[in-house]
Amino acid sequence: MARRYKSNLTWDDVTPEHLYLNRRQIMAGSGALIGAGLIGGQARAQEALEPNTWEEITTYNNYYEFGTGKDDPARNAGSLTTSPWSVEIDGLVDNPGTYSFEDIMSEVEIEERIYRFRCVEAWSMVIPWNGFELADLLNRVGVQDGARYVAFQTANRPEEMPGLRVPVLEWPYREGLRLDEAMHPLTIMATGIYGRDIPNQNGAPMRLVVPWKYGFKSIKSIVRITLTEEEPHASWNVANPREYGFYSNVNPNVSHPRWSQASERRIGGGLFARREPTLMFNGYEEEVASLYEGMDLEANF
Ligand SMILES: Nc1nc2c(c(=O)[nH]1)N[C@H]1C(S)=C(S)[C@@H](COP(=O)(O)O)O[C@H]1N2
Ligand SMILES: [Mo]
């Protein structure tokens, strides 16, 4: 898909925060691209995009490699060595290999995006990410004809990740997307938040963000990307296929077996803040519904 993601809103419209240039971006010498690509459609309420604070975004996390409590990652993820970092890109690609983080950053175009983020446990945040379109990277390594899916894998370092001792999931954490989902312009690799390097607890040095899917699809601290013909192993789907489907699209009409998906609580809104109705595809219906035309979204949840 050659279409570049465009929007009418600019960064200034939605955030009062002062913008910092991403340090890594400067080091990599790539041109700073501050034009913000935000969610499309002027109709969407600006208020709904009021971003969460740095504090909220970096202290209420899910990163089970560092513990299952929401405050565990902020406390424990400091032990992850994120530099040097490299990503193995293999499978059905023209240029397989091990790419250093710096090499990747010098090739891709960094942008800023504010995305709604919605967890399957019915809480949500709005996060101002810095990152690049995954398609940009995939196009550079050259996707071969037979490829239909993209598989992702998180670092697997028992000596740095205390949570790996607990068999909540089959480690390493893995996720997958269909190729058209991976190539969609809303799908990004995030490398920063509020213009600063992404903190370890949020998935340093690079993590996936797929804003129309539940948070668990957005895999952190990626070390391997594999183009495949077969549907990849996805950690939550494998752990509990009844509760977590491969697609994991945000869908208020499909209940999680143990709770409703119809509403959500905005983190930072206070304990007694009103729950908000959950939007189909997390509010990105206009942009992504066509990917699923003709699919039964209750069977493919
Ligand atoms: N490697 C890895 N990636 C992960 C997770 C995890 O436990 N391990 N948790 C997922 C879940 S359930 C959510 S909701 C988001 C949380 O991202 P955040 O902490 O940046 O908000 O990360 C996702 N990516
Ligand atoms: Mo989640």
XYZ file of N, CA, C and O in Angstrom, residues 51-198:
592
model
N -4.048 14.011 25.405
C -3.153 12.908 25.764
C -3.032 12.700 27.271
O -3.198 13.636 28.057
N -2.764 11.492 27.658
C -2.439 11.199 29.046
C -1.086 11.822 29.376
O -0.301 12.137 28.490
N -0.829 11.971 30.663
C 0.440 12.583 31.071
C 1.571 11.569 30.946
O 1.347 10.352 30.939
N 2.772 12.075 30.878
C 3.978 11.227 30.857
C 3.946 10.265 32.050
O 4.222 9.075 31.921
N 3.576 10.817 33.200
C 3.500 10.031 34.436
C 2.532 8.852 34.287
O 2.861 7.716 34.611
N 1.343 9.134 33.786
C 0.352 8.057 33.613
C 0.847 7.009 32.618
O 0.734 5.800 32.848
N 1.401 7.481 31.507
C 1.812 6.575 30.425
C 2.972 5.671 30.849
O 3.081 4.544 30.384
N 3.804 6.169 31.763
C 5.022 5.422 32.082
C 4.991 4.720 33.442
O 5.981 4.125 33.846
N 3.852 4.811 34.146
C 3.786 4.128 35.449
C 2.631 3.137 35.556
O 2.507 2.433 36.558
N 1.778 3.092 34.546
C 0.650 2.137 34.539
C 0.816 1.298 33.280
O 0.399 1.685 32.201
N 1.512 0.173 33.408
C 1.924 -0.582 32.218
C 1.622 -2.066 32.319
O 1.462 -2.608 33.410
N 1.591 -2.687 31.151
C 1.609 -4.139 31.068
C 2.886 -4.540 30.345
O 3.107 -4.146 29.191
N 3.722 -5.291 31.037
C 4.950 -5.817 30.429
C 5.336 -6.985 31.337
O 6.096 -6.820 32.286
N 4.695 -8.145 31.054
C 4.755 -9.273 31.979
C 6.162 -9.824 32.189
O 6.416 -10.489 33.195
N 7.088 -9.529 31.283
C 8.474 -9.951 31.485
C 9.063 -9.296 32.732
O 10.085 -9.740 33.265
N 8.387 -8.223 33.210
C 8.872 -7.524 34.397
C 7.877 -7.587 35.544
O 7.957 -6.801 36.491
N 6.932 -8.516 35.456
C 5.935 -8.667 36.514
C 4.544 -8.381 35.987
O 4.383 -7.678 34.987
N 3.537 -8.917 36.682
C 2.167 -8.789 36.177
C 1.404 -7.610 36.782
O 0.295 -7.305 36.352
N 1.994 -6.930 37.762
C 1.343 -5.743 38.334
C 1.538 -4.537 37.427
O 2.547 -4.440 36.734
N 0.552 -3.629 37.442
C 0.638 -2.452 36.570
C 1.841 -1.575 36.907
O 2.318 -0.812 36.061
N 2.289 -1.620 38.168
C 3.435 -0.778 38.528
C 4.762 -1.540 38.502
O 5.819 -0.952 38.717
N 4.713 -2.835 38.211
C 5.957 -3.624 38.146
C 6.912 -3.169 37.038
O 8.118 -3.056 37.269
N 6.407 -2.951 35.798
C 7.347 -2.584 34.731
C 8.145 -1.314 35.053
O 9.360 -1.276 34.844
N 7.481 -0.284 35.570
C 8.198 0.959 35.874
C 9.294 0.695 36.912
O 10.367 1.290 36.875
N 9.006 -0.224 37.840
C 9.968 -0.522 38.898
C 11.096 -1.425 38.425
O 12.238 -1.262 38.823
N 10.764 -2.403 37.561
C 11.732 -3.468 37.247
C 12.401 -3.393 35.883
O 13.401 -4.075 35.659
N 11.840 -2.623 34.953
C 12.343 -2.715 33.574
C 13.674 -2.000 33.359
O 14.278 -2.121 32.289
N 14.147 -1.308 34.386
C 15.448 -0.640 34.279
C 16.573 -1.617 33.987
O 17.614 -1.243 33.435
N 16.372 -2.889 34.314
C 17.422 -3.891 34.111
C 17.595 -4.303 32.656
O 18.547 -4.994 32.315
N 16.703 -3.883 31.782
C 16.818 -4.274 30.371
C 17.881 -3.429 29.666
O 17.811 -2.202 29.684
N 18.853 -4.102 29.073
C 19.882 -3.395 28.295
C 19.334 -3.124 26.909
O 19.057 -4.059 26.158
N 19.183 -1.854 26.554
C 18.569 -1.537 25.255
C 19.571 -0.990 24.243
O 19.204 -0.676 23.118
N 20.812 -0.873 24.667
C 21.842 -0.417 23.744
C 23.132 -1.187 24.036
O 23.577 -1.164 25.179
N 23.734 -1.894 23.086
C 23.296 -1.986 21.692
C 22.025 -2.824 21.553
O 21.702 -3.623 22.434
N 21.331 -2.617 20.431
C 20.106 -3.375 20.140
C 20.098 -3.717 18.659
O 20.506 -2.895 17.842
N 19.673 -4.920 18.372
C 19.525 -5.232 16.953
C 18.272 -6.057 16.734
O 17.740 -6.672 17.664
N 17.793 -6.021 15.523
C 16.561 -6.718 15.151
C 16.872 -7.636 13.980
O 17.431 -7.196 12.969
N 16.533 -8.899 14.156
C 16.723 -9.854 13.075
C 15.471 -9.804 12.195
O 14.354 -9.932 12.689
N 15.671 -9.612 10.916
C 14.532 -9.598 9.989
C 14.745 -10.741 9.009
O 15.767 -10.792 8.313
N 13.814 -11.694 9.039
C 14.051 -12.898 8.227
C 12.750 -13.445 7.643
O 11.710 -12.788 7.687
N 12.811 -14.635 7.094
C 11.649 -15.216 6.430
C 11.591 -14.743 4.985
O 12.625 -14.592 4.330
N 10.375 -14.468 4.520
C 10.150 -14.156 3.108
C 10.459 -12.692 2.775
O 9.569 -11.903 2.459
N 11.739 -12.333 2.915
C 12.184 -10.972 2.575
C 13.390 -11.040 1.642
O 14.153 -12.006 1.664
N 13.567 -10.001 0.836
C 14.691 -9.964 -0.107
C 16.027 -9.768 0.596
O 17.040 -10.287 0.148
N 15.997 -8.985 1.678
C 17.257 -8.669 2.366
C 17.210 -9.062 3.834
O 17.158 -8.203 4.722
N 17.247 -10.367 4.102
C 17.227 -10.786 5.513
C 18.528 -10.374 6.171
O 19.528 -10.156 5.485
N 18.491 -10.235 7.495
C 19.730 -9.895 8.186
C 19.468 -9.383 9.571
O 18.325 -9.289 10.021
N 20.575 -9.069 10.261
C 20.489 -8.501 11.592
C 20.790 -7.020 11.467
O 21.874 -6.642 11.043
N 19.797 -6.201 11.794
C 19.920 -4.756 11.609
C 20.057 -4.077 12.963
O 19.278 -4.345 13.876
N 21.048 -3.193 13.084
C 21.192 -2.486 14.360
C 20.097 -1.431 14.461
O 19.582 -0.938 13.452
N 19.772 -1.089 15.689
C 18.759 -0.057 15.943
C 19.140 1.241 15.215
O 18.297 1.882 14.589
N 20.420 1.607 15.270
C 20.870 2.849 14.637
C 20.688 2.796 13.121
O 20.299 3.788 12.505
N 20.986 1.630 12.536
C 20.808 1.498 11.080
C 19.342 1.685 10.701
O 19.019 2.372 9.736
N 18.472 1.063 11.475
C 17.043 1.188 11.177
C 16.621 2.650 11.290
O 15.967 3.204 10.412
N 17.050 3.307 12.376
C 16.632 4.695 12.608
C 17.161 5.650 11.544
O 16.550 6.684 11.273
N 18.304 5.329 10.953
C 18.831 6.248 9.946
C 18.133 6.050 8.602
O 18.235 6.893 7.719
N 17.407 4.967 8.460
C 16.719 4.677 7.199
C 15.277 5.190 7.175
O 14.743 5.484 6.121
N 14.638 5.200 8.320
C 13.202 5.455 8.340
C 12.877 6.904 8.694
O 13.733 7.641 9.179
N 11.650 7.276 8.440
C 11.205 8.640 8.657
C 10.421 8.705 9.965
O 9.355 8.109 10.104
N 10.925 9.454 10.934
C 10.265 9.545 12.244
C 9.152 10.589 12.209
O 9.343 11.685 11.717
N 8.010 10.204 12.741
C 6.878 11.124 12.815
C 6.309 11.088 14.227
O 6.683 10.244 15.025
N 5.361 11.984 14.469
C 4.668 11.965 15.753
C 3.212 11.667 15.515
O 2.595 12.216 14.616
N 2.655 10.783 16.314
C 1.265 10.371 16.161
C 0.616 10.301 17.541
O 1.247 9.803 18.472
N -0.598 10.761 17.631
C -1.340 10.554 18.877
C -2.382 9.483 18.624
O -3.233 9.636 17.749
N -2.288 8.406 19.358
C -3.204 7.297 19.148
C -3.967 6.974 20.426
O -3.405 6.987 21.521
N -5.222 6.615 20.244
C -5.976 5.982 21.333
C -5.407 4.593 21.549
O -5.102 3.882 20.607
N -5.296 4.197 22.781
C -4.748 2.900 23.130
C -5.772 2.245 24.051
O -6.209 2.852 25.015
N -6.172 1.009 23.739
C -7.255 0.396 24.491
C -6.857 -1.015 24.881
O -6.479 -1.819 24.041
N -6.907 -1.287 26.171
C -6.501 -2.589 26.671
C -7.719 -3.498 26.784
O -8.838 -3.034 26.982
N -7.501 -4.802 26.683
C -8.613 -5.744 26.751
C -9.285 -5.711 28.123
O -10.458 -6.025 28.265
N -8.555 -5.252 29.144
C -9.143 -5.160 30.482
C -10.013 -3.916 30.644
O -10.376 -3.571 31.763
N -10.316 -3.246 29.547
C -11.272 -2.139 29.527
C -10.763 -0.840 30.130
O -11.521 -0.047 30.673
N -9.473 -0.590 30.037
C -8.986 0.758 30.337
C -8.316 1.300 29.081
O -7.947 0.537 28.183
N -8.218 2.604 29.019
C -7.630 3.203 27.831
C -6.802 4.431 28.176
O -6.907 4.990 29.270
N -5.952 4.815 27.237
C -5.132 6.021 27.341
C -5.036 6.627 25.958
O -5.353 5.984 24.970
N -4.562 7.864 25.911
C -4.215 8.476 24.630
C -2.735 8.824 24.717
O -2.308 9.491 25.654
N -1.966 8.318 23.779
C -0.511 8.395 23.906
C 0.116 9.066 22.685
O -0.156 8.682 21.553
N 0.940 10.092 22.920
C 1.637 10.739 21.811
C 2.950 10.009 21.507
O 3.945 10.181 22.200
N 2.909 9.205 20.483
C 4.072 8.390 20.124
C 4.952 9.105 19.124
O 4.477 9.879 18.295
N 6.224 8.771 19.145
C 7.120 9.073 18.047
C 7.490 7.727 17.454
O 7.716 6.776 18.191
N 7.549 7.668 16.159
C 7.916 6.402 15.543
C 7.841 6.482 14.044
O 7.760 7.569 13.470
N 7.877 5.307 13.429
C 7.840 5.273 11.967
C 6.848 4.219 11.524
O 6.505 3.309 12.288
N 6.376 4.357 10.304
C 5.444 3.361 9.791
C 6.180 2.040 9.594
O 7.247 2.014 8.985
N 5.570 0.977 10.099
C 6.176 -0.338 9.920
C 6.377 -0.628 8.428
O 7.370 -1.236 8.028
N 5.430 -0.151 7.602
C 5.534 -0.374 6.149
C 6.837 0.183 5.589
O 7.425 -0.394 4.670
N 7.282 1.283 6.158
C 8.519 1.921 5.706
C 9.691 0.938 5.851
O 10.501 0.757 4.934
N 9.744 0.285 6.992
C 10.816 -0.702 7.232
C 10.637 -1.938 6.350
O 11.588 -2.411 5.728
N 9.413 -2.441 6.294
C 9.169 -3.667 5.512
C 9.473 -3.433 4.030
O 10.039 -4.298 3.356
N 9.136 -2.245 3.535
C 9.422 -1.953 2.128
C 10.923 -1.908 1.865
O 11.387 -2.268 0.793
N 11.679 -1.458 2.841
C 13.124 -1.390 2.649
C 13.776 -2.763 2.631
O 14.743 -2.975 1.902
N 13.262 -3.692 3.443
C 13.867 -5.036 3.416
C 13.280 -5.883 2.280
O 13.857 -6.897 1.915
N 12.174 -5.441 1.696
C 11.624 -6.116 0.529
C 10.821 -7.362 0.881
O 11.367 -8.425 1.149
N 9.488 -7.208 0.883
C 8.610 -8.336 1.205
C 8.414 -9.186 -0.046
O 8.087 -8.663 -1.110
N 8.623 -10.478 0.070
C 8.484 -11.366 -1.086
C 7.023 -11.777 -1.311
O 6.194 -11.704 -0.401
N 6.753 -12.228 -2.506
C 5.386 -12.538 -2.932
C 4.600 -13.480 -2.032
O 3.434 -13.250 -1.778
N 5.231 -14.533 -1.547
C 4.491 -15.529 -0.772
C 4.122 -15.082 0.639
O 3.352 -15.753 1.326
N 4.646 -13.952 1.098
C 4.426 -13.536 2.489
C 2.980 -13.113 2.709
O 2.421 -12.343 1.934
N 2.375 -13.614 3.788
C 0.990 -13.247 4.108
C 0.842 -12.690 5.522
O -0.161 -12.066 5.845
N 1.829 -12.953 6.365
C 1.780 -12.511 7.769
C 3.139 -11.978 8.203
O 4.156 -12.289 7.574
N 3.113 -11.215 9.310
C 4.359 -10.771 9.924
C 4.357 -11.238 11.376
O 3.396 -10.988 12.110
N 5.420 -11.930 11.764
C 5.558 -12.408 13.141
C 6.580 -11.536 13.874
O 7.589 -11.138 13.290
N 6.290 -11.252 15.148
C 7.175 -10.408 15.956
C 7.549 -11.149 17.233
O 6.744 -11.906 17.776
N 8.743 -10.883 17.716
C 9.210 -11.532 18.942
C 9.921 -10.525 19.838
O 10.696 -9.698 19.366
N 9.623 -10.615 21.140
C 10.278 -9.767 22.152
C 11.574 -10.413 22.604
O 11.737 -11.640 22.509
N 12.488 -9.610 23.123
C 13.727 -10.129 23.707
C 13.400 -11.186 24.763
O 12.370 -11.100 25.433
N 14.290 -12.161 24.888
C 14.093 -13.265 25.826
C 15.344 -13.345 26.692
O 16.294 -14.033 26.353
N 15.359 -12.586 27.786
C 16.577 -12.486 28.605
C 16.264 -12.721 30.074
O 16.040 -11.766 30.836
N 16.301 -14.006 30.468
C 15.959 -14.333 31.857
C 16.794 -13.556 32.874
O 16.278 -13.178 33.937
N 18.033 -13.252 32.524
C 18.889 -12.558 33.499
C 18.481 -11.097 33.677
O 18.789 -10.474 34.688
N 17.750 -10.540 32.693
C 17.318 -9.141 32.797
C 15.813 -8.999 33.027
O 15.333 -7.914 33.342
N 15.099 -10.112 32.812
C 13.633 -10.045 32.876
C 13.115 -11.011 33.949
O 12.868 -12.183 33.675
N 12.930 -10.518 35.180
C 12.545 -11.397 36.279
C 11.220 -12.121 36.037
O 11.019 -13.229 36.516
N 10.337 -11.526 35.254
C 9.010 -12.111 35.014
C 9.050 -13.398 34.200
O 8.065 -14.151 34.191
N 10.163 -13.662 33.510
C 10.237 -14.883 32.696
C 10.225 -16.138 33.550
O 9.962 -17.230 33.055
N 10.506 -15.988 34.836
C 10.470 -17.137 35.749
C 9.051 -17.621 35.975
O 8.821 -18.748 36.403
N 8.101 -16.753 35.723
C 6.697 -17.092 35.954
C 6.058 -17.500 34.625
O 6.068 -16.734 33.672
N 5.518 -18.718 34.558
C 5.006 -19.195 33.268
C 3.586 -18.705 32.960
O 2.729 -19.495 32.570
N 3.352 -17.393 33.076
C 2.028 -16.860 32.707
C 1.772 -17.008 31.203
O 0.643 -17.157 30.760
N 2.849 -16.885 30.424
C 2.770 -17.026 28.975
C 3.912 -17.928 28.535
O 4.842 -18.174 29.286
N 3.815 -18.388 27.287
C 4.927 -19.136 26.708
C 5.941 -18.108 26.213
O 5.662 -17.346 25.298
N 7.095 -18.048 26.842
C 8.105 -17.043 26.462
C 8.933 -17.519 25.284
O 9.115 -18.718 25.140
N 9.512 -16.671 24.485
C 9.350 -15.218 24.496
C 7.971 -14.773 24.025
O 7.276 -15.505 23.341
N 7.602 -13.549 24.422
C 6.346 -12.940 23.989
C 6.381 -12.829 22.471
O 7.354 -12.394 21.884
N 5.306 -13.262 21.851
C 5.227 -13.211 20.389
C 3.882 -12.664 19.942
O 2.875 -12.838 20.628
N 3.870 -12.020 18.806
C 2.631 -11.502 18.227
C 2.697 -11.589 16.719
O 3.762 -11.869 16.159
N 1.578 -11.367 16.075
C 1.563 -11.429 14.619
C 0.461 -10.565 14.039
O -0.537 -10.269 14.692
N 0.681 -10.139 12.819
C -0.320 -9.376 12.071
C -0.441 -9.978 10.686
O 0.516 -10.571 10.174
N -1.612 -9.802 10.068
C -1.719 -10.132 8.662
C -0.909 -9.074 7.905
O -0.780 -7.940 8.379
N -0.376 -9.417 6.746
C 0.505 -8.480 6.036
C -0.179 -7.139 5.740
O 0.433 -6.081 5.902
N -1.455 -7.175 5.344
C -2.121 -5.897 5.038
C -2.305 -5.042 6.288
O -2.258 -3.807 6.220
N -2.479 -5.685 7.452
C -2.557 -4.925 8.705
C -1.194 -4.302 9.025
O -1.095 -3.150 9.452
N -0.157 -5.084 8.811
C 1.203 -4.615 9.105
C 1.594 -3.461 8.190
O 2.319 -2.548 8.598
N 1.103 -3.481 6.951
C 1.457 -2.447 5.974
C 0.551 -1.222 6.066
O 0.776 -0.221 5.402
N -0.493 -1.309 6.894
C -1.422 -0.182 6.997
C -0.707 1.034 7.608
O 0.051 0.894 8.560
N -0.958 2.237 7.052
C -0.237 3.419 7.540
C -0.480 3.768 9.009
O 0.313 4.507 9.597
N -1.541 3.236 9.629
C -1.723 3.501 11.070
C -0.789 2.652 11.933
O -0.610 2.937 13.116
N -0.241 1.584 11.369
C 0.615 0.674 12.157
C 2.023 1.237 12.246
O 2.685 1.425 11.223
N 2.452 1.520 13.467
C 3.790 2.103 13.619
C 4.681 1.296 14.560
O 4.212 0.522 15.387
N 5.963 1.499 14.401
C 6.969 1.088 15.368
C 7.250 2.341 16.166
O 7.691 3.355 15.610
N 6.970 2.289 17.448
C 7.190 3.459 18.291
C 8.581 3.392 18.905
O 9.022 2.335 19.374
N 9.240 4.544 18.890
C 10.580 4.645 19.482
C 10.646 5.766 20.515
O 11.684 5.989 21.127
N 9.548 6.483 20.684
C 9.535 7.579 21.635
C 8.129 7.904 22.112
O 7.133 7.446 21.538
N 8.054 8.668 23.188
C 6.789 9.189 23.718
C 7.041 10.652 24.089
O 8.070 10.955 24.710
N 6.137 11.545 23.718
C 6.327 12.974 23.985
C 7.700 13.443 23.506
O 8.341 14.289 24.136
N 8.196 12.878 22.432
C 9.459 13.335 21.872
C 10.703 12.852 22.583
O 11.814 13.167 22.181
N 10.511 12.097 23.642
C 11.680 11.531 24.332
C 11.806 10.059 23.971
O 10.848 9.450 23.520
N 12.983 9.497 24.198
C 13.151 8.068 23.948
C 12.107 7.292 24.733
O 11.778 7.640 25.869
N 11.633 6.232 24.143
C 10.625 5.419 24.812
C 11.254 4.767 26.049
O 12.352 4.231 25.991
